[in-house]
Short mmCIF file of C-alpha atoms and ligand atoms in Angstrom, two decimals:
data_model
loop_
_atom_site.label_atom_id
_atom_site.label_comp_id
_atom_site.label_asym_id
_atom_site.label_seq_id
_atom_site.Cartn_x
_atom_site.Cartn_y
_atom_site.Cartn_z
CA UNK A 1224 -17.20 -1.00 -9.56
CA UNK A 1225 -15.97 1.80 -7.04
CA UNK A 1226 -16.01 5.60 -7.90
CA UNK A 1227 -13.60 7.80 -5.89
CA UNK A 1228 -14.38 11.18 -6.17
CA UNK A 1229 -10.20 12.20 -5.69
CA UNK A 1230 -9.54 15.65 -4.49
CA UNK A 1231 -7.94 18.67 -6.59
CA UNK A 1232 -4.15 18.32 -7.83
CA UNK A 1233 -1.59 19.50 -5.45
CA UNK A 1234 0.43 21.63 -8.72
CA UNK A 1235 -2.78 22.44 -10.96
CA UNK A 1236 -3.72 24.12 -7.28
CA UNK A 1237 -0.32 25.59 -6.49
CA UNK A 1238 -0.31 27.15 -10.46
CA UNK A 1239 -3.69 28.63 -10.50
CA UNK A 1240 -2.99 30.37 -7.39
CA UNK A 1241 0.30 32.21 -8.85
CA UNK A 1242 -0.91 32.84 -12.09
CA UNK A 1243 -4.09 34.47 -10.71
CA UNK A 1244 -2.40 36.38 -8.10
CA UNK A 1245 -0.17 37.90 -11.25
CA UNK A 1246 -3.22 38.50 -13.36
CA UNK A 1247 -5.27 41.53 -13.69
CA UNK A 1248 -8.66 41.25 -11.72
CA UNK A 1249 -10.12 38.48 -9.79
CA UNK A 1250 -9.57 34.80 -10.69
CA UNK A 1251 -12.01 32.31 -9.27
CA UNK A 1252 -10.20 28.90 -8.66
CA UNK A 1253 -13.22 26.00 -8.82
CA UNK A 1254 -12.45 22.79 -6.58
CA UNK A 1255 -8.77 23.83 -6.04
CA UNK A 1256 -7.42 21.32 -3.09
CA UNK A 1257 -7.33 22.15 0.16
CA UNK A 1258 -4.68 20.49 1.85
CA UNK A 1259 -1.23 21.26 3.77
CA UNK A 1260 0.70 22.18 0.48
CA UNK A 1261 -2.15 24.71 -0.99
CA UNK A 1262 -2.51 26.53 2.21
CA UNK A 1263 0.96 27.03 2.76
CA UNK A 1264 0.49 28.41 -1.09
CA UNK A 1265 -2.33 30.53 0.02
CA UNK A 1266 -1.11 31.67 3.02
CA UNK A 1267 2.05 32.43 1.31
CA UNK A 1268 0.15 35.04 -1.16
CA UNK A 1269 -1.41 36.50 1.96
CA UNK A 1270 1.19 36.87 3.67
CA UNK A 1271 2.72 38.78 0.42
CA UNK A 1272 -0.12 41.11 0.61
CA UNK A 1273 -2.77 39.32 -1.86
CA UNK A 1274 -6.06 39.14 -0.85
CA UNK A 1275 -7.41 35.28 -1.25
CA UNK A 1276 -10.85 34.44 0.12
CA UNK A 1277 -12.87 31.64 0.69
CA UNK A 1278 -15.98 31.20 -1.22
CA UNK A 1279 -18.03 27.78 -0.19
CA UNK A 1280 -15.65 25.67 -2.09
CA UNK A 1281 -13.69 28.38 -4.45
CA UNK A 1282 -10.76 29.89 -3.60
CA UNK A 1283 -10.75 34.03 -4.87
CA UNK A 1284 -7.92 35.73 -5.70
CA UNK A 1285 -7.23 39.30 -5.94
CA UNK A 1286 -4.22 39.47 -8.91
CA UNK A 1287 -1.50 42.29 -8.80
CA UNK A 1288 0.65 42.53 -11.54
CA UNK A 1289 2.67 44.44 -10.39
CA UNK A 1290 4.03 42.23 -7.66
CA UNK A 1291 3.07 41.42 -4.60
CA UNK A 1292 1.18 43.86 -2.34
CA UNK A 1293 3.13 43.94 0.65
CA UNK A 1294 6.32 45.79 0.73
CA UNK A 1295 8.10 43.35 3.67
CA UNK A 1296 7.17 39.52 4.09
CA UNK A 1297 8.09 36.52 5.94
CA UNK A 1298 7.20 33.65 4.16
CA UNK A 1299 6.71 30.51 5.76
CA UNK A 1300 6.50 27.18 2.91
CA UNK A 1301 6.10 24.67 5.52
CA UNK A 1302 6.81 21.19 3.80
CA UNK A 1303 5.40 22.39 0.41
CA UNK A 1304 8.07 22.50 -2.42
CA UNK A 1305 5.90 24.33 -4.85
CA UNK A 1306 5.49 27.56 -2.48
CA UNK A 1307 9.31 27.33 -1.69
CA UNK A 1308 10.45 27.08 -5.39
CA UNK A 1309 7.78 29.44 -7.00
CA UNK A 1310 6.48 31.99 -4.43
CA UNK A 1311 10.33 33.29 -4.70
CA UNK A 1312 9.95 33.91 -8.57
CA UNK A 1313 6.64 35.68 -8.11
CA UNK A 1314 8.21 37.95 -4.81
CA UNK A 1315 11.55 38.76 -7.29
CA UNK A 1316 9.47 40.89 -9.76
CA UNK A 1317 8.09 42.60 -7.19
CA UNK A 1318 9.30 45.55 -4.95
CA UNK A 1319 10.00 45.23 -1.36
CA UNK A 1320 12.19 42.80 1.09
CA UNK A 1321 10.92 39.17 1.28
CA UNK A 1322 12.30 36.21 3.52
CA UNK A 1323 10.98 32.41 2.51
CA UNK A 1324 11.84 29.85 5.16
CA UNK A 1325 10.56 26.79 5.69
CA UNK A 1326 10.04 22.92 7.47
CA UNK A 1327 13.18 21.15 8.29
CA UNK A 1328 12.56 18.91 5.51
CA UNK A 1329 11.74 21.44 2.57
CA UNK A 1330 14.98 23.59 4.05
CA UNK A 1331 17.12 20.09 3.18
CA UNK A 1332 15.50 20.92 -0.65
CA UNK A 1333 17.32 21.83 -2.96
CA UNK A 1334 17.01 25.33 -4.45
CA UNK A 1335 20.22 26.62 -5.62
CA UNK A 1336 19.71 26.06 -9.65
CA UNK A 1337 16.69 28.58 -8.75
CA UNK A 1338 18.50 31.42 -6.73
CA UNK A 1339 21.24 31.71 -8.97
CA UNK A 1340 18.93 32.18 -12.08
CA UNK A 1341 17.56 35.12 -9.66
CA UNK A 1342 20.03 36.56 -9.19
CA UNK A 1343 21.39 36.23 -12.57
CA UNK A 1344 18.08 38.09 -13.80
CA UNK A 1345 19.03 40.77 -11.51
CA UNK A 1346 17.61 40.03 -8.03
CA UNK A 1347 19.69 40.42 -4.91
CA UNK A 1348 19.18 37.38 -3.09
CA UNK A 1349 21.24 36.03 -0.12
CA UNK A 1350 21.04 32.83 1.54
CA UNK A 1351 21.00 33.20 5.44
CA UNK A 1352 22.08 29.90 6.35
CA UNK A 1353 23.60 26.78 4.20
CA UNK A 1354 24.15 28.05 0.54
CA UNK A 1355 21.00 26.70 -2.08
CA UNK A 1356 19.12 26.12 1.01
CA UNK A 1357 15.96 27.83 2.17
CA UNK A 1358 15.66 29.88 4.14
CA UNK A 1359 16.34 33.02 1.88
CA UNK A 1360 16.06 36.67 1.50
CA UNK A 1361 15.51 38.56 -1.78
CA UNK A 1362 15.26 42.55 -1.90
CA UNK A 1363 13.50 42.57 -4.91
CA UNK A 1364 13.65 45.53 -7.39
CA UNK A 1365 12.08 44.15 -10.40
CA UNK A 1366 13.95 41.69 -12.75
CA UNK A 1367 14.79 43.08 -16.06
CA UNK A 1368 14.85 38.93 -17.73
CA UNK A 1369 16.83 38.00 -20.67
CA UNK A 1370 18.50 34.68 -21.35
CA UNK A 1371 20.11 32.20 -19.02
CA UNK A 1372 20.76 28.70 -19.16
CA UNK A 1373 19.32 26.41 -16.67
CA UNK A 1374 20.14 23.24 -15.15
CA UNK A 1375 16.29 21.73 -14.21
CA UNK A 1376 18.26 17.57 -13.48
CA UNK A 1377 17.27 18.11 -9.86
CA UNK A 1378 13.82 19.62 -9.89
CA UNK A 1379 11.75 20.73 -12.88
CA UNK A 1380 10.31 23.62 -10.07
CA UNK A 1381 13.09 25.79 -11.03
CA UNK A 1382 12.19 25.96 -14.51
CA UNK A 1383 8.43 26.17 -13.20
CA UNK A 1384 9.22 29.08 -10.96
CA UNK A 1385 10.92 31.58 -13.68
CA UNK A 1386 8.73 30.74 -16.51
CA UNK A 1387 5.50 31.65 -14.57
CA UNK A 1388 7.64 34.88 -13.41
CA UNK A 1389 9.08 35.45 -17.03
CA UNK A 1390 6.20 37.70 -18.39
CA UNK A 1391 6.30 40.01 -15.50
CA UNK A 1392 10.17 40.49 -16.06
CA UNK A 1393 11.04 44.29 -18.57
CA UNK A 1394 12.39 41.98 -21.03
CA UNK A 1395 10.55 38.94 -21.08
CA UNK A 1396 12.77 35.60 -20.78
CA UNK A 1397 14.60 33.17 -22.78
CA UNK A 1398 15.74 29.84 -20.89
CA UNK A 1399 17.55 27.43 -22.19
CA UNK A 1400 17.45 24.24 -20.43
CA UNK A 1401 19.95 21.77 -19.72
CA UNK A 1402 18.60 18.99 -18.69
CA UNK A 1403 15.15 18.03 -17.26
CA UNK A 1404 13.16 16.31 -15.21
CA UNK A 1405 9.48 15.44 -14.62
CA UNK A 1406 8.88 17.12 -17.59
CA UNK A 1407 5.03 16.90 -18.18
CA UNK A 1408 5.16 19.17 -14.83
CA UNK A 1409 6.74 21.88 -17.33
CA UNK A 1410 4.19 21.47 -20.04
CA UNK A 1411 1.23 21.90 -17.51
CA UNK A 1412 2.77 25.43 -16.64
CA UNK A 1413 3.01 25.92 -20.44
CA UNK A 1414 -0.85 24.98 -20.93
CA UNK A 1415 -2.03 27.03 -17.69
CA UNK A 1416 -0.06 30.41 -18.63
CA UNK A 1417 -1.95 29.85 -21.96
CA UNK A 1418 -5.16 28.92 -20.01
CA UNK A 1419 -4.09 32.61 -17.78
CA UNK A 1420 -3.30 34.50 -21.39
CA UNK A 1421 0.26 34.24 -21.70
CA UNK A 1422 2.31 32.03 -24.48
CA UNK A 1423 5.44 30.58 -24.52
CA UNK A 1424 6.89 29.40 -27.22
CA UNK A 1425 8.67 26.25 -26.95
CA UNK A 1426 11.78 24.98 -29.39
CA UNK A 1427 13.56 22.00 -28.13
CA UNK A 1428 14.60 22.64 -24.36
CA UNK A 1429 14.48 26.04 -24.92
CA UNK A 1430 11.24 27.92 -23.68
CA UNK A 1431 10.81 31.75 -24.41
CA UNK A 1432 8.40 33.98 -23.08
CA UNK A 1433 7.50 38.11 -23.87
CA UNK A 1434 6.47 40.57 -21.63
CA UNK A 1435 2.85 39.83 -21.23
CA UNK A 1436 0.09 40.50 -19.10
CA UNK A 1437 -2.35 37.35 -17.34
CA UNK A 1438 -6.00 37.48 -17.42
CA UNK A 1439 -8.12 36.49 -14.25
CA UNK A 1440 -10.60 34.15 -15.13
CA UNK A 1441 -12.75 31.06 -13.52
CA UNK A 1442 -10.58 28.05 -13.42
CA UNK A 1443 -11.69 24.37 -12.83
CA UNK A 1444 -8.66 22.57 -11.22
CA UNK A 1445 -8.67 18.37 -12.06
CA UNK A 1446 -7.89 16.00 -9.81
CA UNK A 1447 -4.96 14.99 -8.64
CA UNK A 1448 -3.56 12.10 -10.36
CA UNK A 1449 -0.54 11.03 -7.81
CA UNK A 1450 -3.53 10.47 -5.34
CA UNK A 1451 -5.63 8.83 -7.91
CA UNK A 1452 -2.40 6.38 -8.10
CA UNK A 1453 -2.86 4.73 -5.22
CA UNK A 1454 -7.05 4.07 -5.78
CA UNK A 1455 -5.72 2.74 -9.14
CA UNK A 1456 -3.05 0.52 -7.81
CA UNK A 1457 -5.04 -0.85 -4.90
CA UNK A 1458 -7.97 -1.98 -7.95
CA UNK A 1459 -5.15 -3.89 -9.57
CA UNK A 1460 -3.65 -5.09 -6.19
CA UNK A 1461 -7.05 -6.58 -5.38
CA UNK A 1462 -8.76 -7.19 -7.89
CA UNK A 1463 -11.52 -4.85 -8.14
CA UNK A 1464 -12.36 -1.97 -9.83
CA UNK A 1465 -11.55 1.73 -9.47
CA UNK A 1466 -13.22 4.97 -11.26
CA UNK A 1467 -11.68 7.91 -10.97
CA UNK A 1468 -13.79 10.94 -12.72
CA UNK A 1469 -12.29 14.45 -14.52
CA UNK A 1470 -9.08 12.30 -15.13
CA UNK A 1471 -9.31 11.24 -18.97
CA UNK A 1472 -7.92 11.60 -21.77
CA UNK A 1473 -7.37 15.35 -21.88
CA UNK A 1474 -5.83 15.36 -18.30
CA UNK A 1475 -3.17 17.90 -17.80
CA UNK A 1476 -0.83 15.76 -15.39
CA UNK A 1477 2.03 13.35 -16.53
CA UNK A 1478 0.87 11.30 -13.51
CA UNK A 1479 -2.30 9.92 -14.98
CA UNK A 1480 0.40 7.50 -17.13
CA UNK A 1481 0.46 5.77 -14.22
CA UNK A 1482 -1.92 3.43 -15.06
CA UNK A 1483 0.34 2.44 -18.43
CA UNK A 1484 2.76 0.73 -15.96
CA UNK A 1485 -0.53 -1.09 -14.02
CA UNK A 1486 -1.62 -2.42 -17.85
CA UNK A 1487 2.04 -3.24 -18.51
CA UNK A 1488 1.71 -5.67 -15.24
CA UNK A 1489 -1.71 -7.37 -16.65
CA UNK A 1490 -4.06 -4.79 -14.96
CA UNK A 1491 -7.47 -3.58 -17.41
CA UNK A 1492 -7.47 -0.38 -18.21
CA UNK A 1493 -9.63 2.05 -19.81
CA UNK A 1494 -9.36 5.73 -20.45
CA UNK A 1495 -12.40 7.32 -21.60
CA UNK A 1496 -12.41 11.34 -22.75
CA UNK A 1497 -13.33 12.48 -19.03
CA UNK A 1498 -12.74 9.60 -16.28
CA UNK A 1499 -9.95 6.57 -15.81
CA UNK A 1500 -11.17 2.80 -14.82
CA UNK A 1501 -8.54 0.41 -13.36
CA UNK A 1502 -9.51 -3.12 -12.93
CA UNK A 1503 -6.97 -5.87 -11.73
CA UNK A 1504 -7.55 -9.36 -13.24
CA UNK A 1505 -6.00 -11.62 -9.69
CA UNK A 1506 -2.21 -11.46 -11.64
CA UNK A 1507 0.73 -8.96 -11.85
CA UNK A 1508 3.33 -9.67 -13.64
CA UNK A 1509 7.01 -8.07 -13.25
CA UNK A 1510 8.42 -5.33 -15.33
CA UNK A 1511 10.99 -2.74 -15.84
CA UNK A 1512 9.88 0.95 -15.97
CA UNK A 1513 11.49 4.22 -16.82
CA UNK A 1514 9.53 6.51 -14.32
CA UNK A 1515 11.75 9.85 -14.85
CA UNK A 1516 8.21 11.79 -16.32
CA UNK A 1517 6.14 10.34 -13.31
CA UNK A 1518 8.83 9.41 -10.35
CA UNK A 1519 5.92 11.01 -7.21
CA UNK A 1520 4.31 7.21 -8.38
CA UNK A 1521 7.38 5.59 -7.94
CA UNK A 1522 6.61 4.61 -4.05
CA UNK A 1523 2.92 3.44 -5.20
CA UNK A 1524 4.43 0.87 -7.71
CA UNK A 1525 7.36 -0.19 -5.53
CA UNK A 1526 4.87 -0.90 -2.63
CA UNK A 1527 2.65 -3.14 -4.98
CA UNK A 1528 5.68 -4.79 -6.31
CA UNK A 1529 6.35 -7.67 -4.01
CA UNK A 1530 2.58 -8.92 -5.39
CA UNK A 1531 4.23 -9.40 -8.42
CA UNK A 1532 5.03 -12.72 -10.11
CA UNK A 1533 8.62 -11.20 -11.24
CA UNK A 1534 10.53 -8.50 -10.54
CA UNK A 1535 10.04 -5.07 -10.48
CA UNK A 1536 12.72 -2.62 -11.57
CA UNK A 1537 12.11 0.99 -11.64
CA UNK A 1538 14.95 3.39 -13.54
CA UNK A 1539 15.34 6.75 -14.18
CA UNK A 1540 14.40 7.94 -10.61
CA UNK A 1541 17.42 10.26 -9.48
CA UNK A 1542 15.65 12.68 -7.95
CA UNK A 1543 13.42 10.77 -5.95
CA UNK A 1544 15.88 11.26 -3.24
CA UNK A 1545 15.47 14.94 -2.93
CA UNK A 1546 11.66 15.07 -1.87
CA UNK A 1547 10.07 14.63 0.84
CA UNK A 1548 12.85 11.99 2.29
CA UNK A 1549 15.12 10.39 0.15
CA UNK A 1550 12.11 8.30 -1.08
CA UNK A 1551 14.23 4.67 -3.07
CA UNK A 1552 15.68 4.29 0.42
CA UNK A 1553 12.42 4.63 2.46
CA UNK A 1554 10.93 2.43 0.07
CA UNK A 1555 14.16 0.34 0.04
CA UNK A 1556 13.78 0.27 4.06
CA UNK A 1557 10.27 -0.21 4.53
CA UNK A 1558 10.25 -3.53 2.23
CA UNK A 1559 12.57 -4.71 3.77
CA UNK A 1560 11.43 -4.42 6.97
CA UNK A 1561 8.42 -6.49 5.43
CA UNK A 1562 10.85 -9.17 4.49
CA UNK A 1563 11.12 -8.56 0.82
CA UNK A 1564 14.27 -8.41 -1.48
CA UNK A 1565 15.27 -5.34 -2.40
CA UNK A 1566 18.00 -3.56 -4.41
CA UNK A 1567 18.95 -0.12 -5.42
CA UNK A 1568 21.62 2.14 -7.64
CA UNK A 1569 21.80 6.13 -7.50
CA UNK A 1570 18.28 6.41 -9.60
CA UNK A 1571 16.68 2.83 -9.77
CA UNK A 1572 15.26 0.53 -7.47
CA UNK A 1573 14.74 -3.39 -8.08
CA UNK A 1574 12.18 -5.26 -6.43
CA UNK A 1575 11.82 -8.93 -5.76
CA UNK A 1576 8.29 -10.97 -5.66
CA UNK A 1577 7.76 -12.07 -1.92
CA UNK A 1578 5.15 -12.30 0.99
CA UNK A 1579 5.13 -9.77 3.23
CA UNK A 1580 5.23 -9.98 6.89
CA UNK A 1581 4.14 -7.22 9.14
CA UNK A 1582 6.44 -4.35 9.82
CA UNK A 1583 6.01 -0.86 10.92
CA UNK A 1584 6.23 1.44 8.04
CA UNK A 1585 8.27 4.53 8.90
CA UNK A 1586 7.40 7.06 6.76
CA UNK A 1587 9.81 9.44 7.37
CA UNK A 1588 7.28 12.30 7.49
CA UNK A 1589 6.40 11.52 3.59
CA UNK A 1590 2.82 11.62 2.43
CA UNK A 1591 3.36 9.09 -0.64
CA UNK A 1592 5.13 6.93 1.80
CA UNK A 1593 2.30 6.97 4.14
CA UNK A 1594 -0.25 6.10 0.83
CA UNK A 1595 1.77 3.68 -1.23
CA UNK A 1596 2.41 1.00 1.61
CA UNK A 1597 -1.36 1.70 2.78
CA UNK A 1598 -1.96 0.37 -0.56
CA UNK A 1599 0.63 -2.81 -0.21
CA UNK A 1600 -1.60 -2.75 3.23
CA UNK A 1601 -4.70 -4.17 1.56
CA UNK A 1602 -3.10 -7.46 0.89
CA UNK A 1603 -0.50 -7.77 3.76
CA UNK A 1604 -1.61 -8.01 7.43
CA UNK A 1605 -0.21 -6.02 10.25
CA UNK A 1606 1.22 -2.91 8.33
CA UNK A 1607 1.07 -0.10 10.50
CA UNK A 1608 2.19 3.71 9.32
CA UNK A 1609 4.14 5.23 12.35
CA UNK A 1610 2.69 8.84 11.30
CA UNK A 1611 -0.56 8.47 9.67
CA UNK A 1612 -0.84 12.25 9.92
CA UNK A 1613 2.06 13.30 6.97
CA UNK A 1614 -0.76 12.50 4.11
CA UNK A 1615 -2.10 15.82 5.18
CA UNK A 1616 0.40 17.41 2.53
CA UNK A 1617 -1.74 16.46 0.14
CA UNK A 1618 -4.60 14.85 1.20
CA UNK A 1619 -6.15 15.15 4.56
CA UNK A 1620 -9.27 12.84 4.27
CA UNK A 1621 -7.12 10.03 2.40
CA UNK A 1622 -7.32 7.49 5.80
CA UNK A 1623 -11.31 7.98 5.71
CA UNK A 1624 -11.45 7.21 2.00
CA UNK A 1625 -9.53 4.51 1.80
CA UNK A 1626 -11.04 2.77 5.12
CA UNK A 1627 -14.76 3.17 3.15
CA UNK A 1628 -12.91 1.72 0.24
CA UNK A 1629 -11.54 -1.01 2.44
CA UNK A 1630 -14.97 -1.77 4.11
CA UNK A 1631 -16.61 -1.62 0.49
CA UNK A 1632 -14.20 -3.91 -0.73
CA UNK A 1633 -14.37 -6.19 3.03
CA UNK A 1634 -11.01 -6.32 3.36
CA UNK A 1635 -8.94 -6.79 6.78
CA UNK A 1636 -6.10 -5.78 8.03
CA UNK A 1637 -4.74 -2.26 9.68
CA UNK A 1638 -3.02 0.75 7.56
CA UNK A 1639 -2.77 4.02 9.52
O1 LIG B 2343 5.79 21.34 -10.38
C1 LIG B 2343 5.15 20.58 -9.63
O2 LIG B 2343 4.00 20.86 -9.25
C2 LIG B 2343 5.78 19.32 -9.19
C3 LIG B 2343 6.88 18.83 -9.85
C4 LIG B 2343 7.53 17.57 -9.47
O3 LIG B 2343 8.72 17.88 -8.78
P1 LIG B 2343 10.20 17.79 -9.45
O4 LIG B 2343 10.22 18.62 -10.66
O5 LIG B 2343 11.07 18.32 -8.35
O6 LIG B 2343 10.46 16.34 -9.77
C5 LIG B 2343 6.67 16.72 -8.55
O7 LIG B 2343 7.44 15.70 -7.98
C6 LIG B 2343 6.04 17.54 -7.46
O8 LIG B 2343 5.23 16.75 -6.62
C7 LIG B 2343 5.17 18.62 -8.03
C1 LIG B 2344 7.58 15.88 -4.27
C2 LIG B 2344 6.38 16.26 -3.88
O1 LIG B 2344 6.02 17.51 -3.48
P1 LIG B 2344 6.69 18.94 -3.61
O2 LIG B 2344 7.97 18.83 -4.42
O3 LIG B 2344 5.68 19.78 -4.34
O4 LIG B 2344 6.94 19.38 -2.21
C3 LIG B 2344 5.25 15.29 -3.85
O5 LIG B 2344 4.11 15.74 -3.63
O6 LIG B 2344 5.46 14.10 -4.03
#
């Protein structure tokens, strides 16, 4: 049996930060990740004035609940869709003149849902170059809330984004949501503004929240169950076994479902109150699996999918195309470069059992690109990532885990 100790969660992180910067006093964030993402988060509150300091391993943060400190900010989100969707929510109630840019690829993003419920709430926010595209500017004067209706089909971040703002608006807020995606993203902001001292209530799609005030506190942040995906999926690929720790039963992230999908393919799988073992038994079998609630694992399961003894049809995965790269193509691309059938519609993806040959993996700057075919790497020869470097959005070290893992487990074969 393996353990790997996986690093904090990417949103958990991302959260903690915003709802401790709006608190009163100072938060202590325990084992919060460190990667590309969370310090363009981090440097993101500094920038806005907030003091956050380093403390061995913790993260500090000063809260303001008033707003952010400083009175004029650039913002720069790099690739990190979390600081470009909610850092704009938490600069609106505010006071001062804020611009949020960011990386070629997060200014292709998607934001527009998001600025018009801004602006609709009373901010004055203009978009200085392609309309519901970073980069923007917002001279914020407060936002006095109330009720708006919100389309969330695209990215759940919007919704995210104003409900962590909501109790810092005069009125409070009142969404109601129109549709929705990756939803157990939204109930993890529900449980940590409860975790910071604020409640929502929650009827059907529509989500209210008072004027309220956040407490700082100490906050332990769990691990990040998209990366644990791909230790999981390389113990059923292989037929070993992985344990991942502080991912049980309790665990805040839709993503730890992952390993439903691995069980549904023949994989063992056991989830005990505070850790997750994965063990494959030498056979996956094909299935078809609605992934809307978990769609950042779609790339790990279509990598493994080939290995299967049928195919492999994911559904439900619209939005897939608006992350990092338009990810059902890349994935589309990539195993097909590896000489494997592939089809795909506007939100699903259907995968064909085959051997693969070896193929450069382009990764199109995407760290779950860069992990998932790793992963399909352990069993295919001659795989070889042509930029190793993008899983630094979200995990920096993953190359020298997975190589230990890969030594432990005396396998062959190349992956970054
Ligand atoms: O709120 C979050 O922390 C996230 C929500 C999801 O995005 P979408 O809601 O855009 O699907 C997910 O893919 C992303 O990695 C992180
Ligand atoms: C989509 C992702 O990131 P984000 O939207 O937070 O940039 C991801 O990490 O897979």
């Amino acid at each position: 049996m393996t353990t790997v100790q996986v690093p904090g969660s990417k949103s958990v992180t991302a959260r903690a930060l915003f709802l401790a910067a709006a608190a009163d006093g100072t938060s202590r964030l325990r084992a919060a990740l460190d990667s590309d993402d969370t310090q363009a988060f981090r440097d993101g509150l500094r920038t806005l004035g907030y003091q956050v300091t380093e403390a061995g391993d913790d993260w500090l943060v000063d809260g303001r609940p008033a707003g952010p400190p400083a009175p004029d900010a650039d913002v720069y989100c790099r690739d990190a869709g979390t600081a470009a969707r909610f850092l704009p929510a938490l600069a609106a109630v505010g006071h001062g003149h804020y611009r949020f840019d960011a990386s070629a690829q997060m200014r292709r993003r998607p934001v527009g849902p998001l600025a018009t419920a801004l602006r609709d709430l009373g901010a004055a926010l203009s978009f200085a170059d392609a309309e519901g595209h970073l980069p923007i500017g917002i001279a914020a004067n407060g936002l006095r809330g109330g009720r708006l209706r919100l389309d969330a089909s695209v990215s759940s971040q919007f919704l995210t984004a104003l409900l962590m703002a909501a109790p810092l608006m005069t009125d409070g807020l009142t969404i109601e949501v129109t549709d929705l995606v990756s939803r157990p993203y939204v109930e993890m902001t529900v449980t940590m503004m409860g975790d910071f001292g604020v409640s929502v209530q929650t009827v059907g799609n529509t989500f209210t929240v008072a004027p309220q005030r956040y407490v700082a506190r100490v906050y332990d942040v769990e691990p990040d169950a998209s990366t644990a995906s791909y230790f999981f999926a390389a113990a059923a690929l292989t037929g070993r076994t992985v344990t991942v720790p502080g991912l049980g039963k309790n665990a805040m992230q839709g993503d730890v479902r992952f390993v439903e999908a691995l069980r549904a393919m023949g994989a063992e799988v056991v989830v005990e109150e505070n850790r997750t073992t994965v063990t494959g038994t030498g056979r996956l079998s094909g299935l078809t699996v609605n992934m809307r609630d978990i769609s950042d694992t779609m790339p790990t399961l279509a990598a493994i999918a080939p290995y299967a003894d049928g195919p492999v049809r994911i559904e439900d995965v619209a939005n897939t195309r608006v992350k990092e790269c338009d990810r059902l193509e890349a994935c589309a691309t990539n195993l097909r470069a590896m000489g494997i059938e592939v089809a795909t519609g506007a939100d699903w993806i259907e995968i064909r059992p085959g051997t693969p040959r070896p193929a450069l993996i382009d990764c199109h700057a995407d760290h779950r690109i860069a992990m998932a075919f790793s992963v399909a790497g352990l069993r295919a020869d001659g795989l070889v990532l042509d930029d190793p470097d993008c899983v630094r959005k979200t995990f920096p070290g993953f190359h020298r885990v997975f190589g230990d893992l890969r030594r432990e487990w005396d396998l062959t074969g190349q992956h970054g």
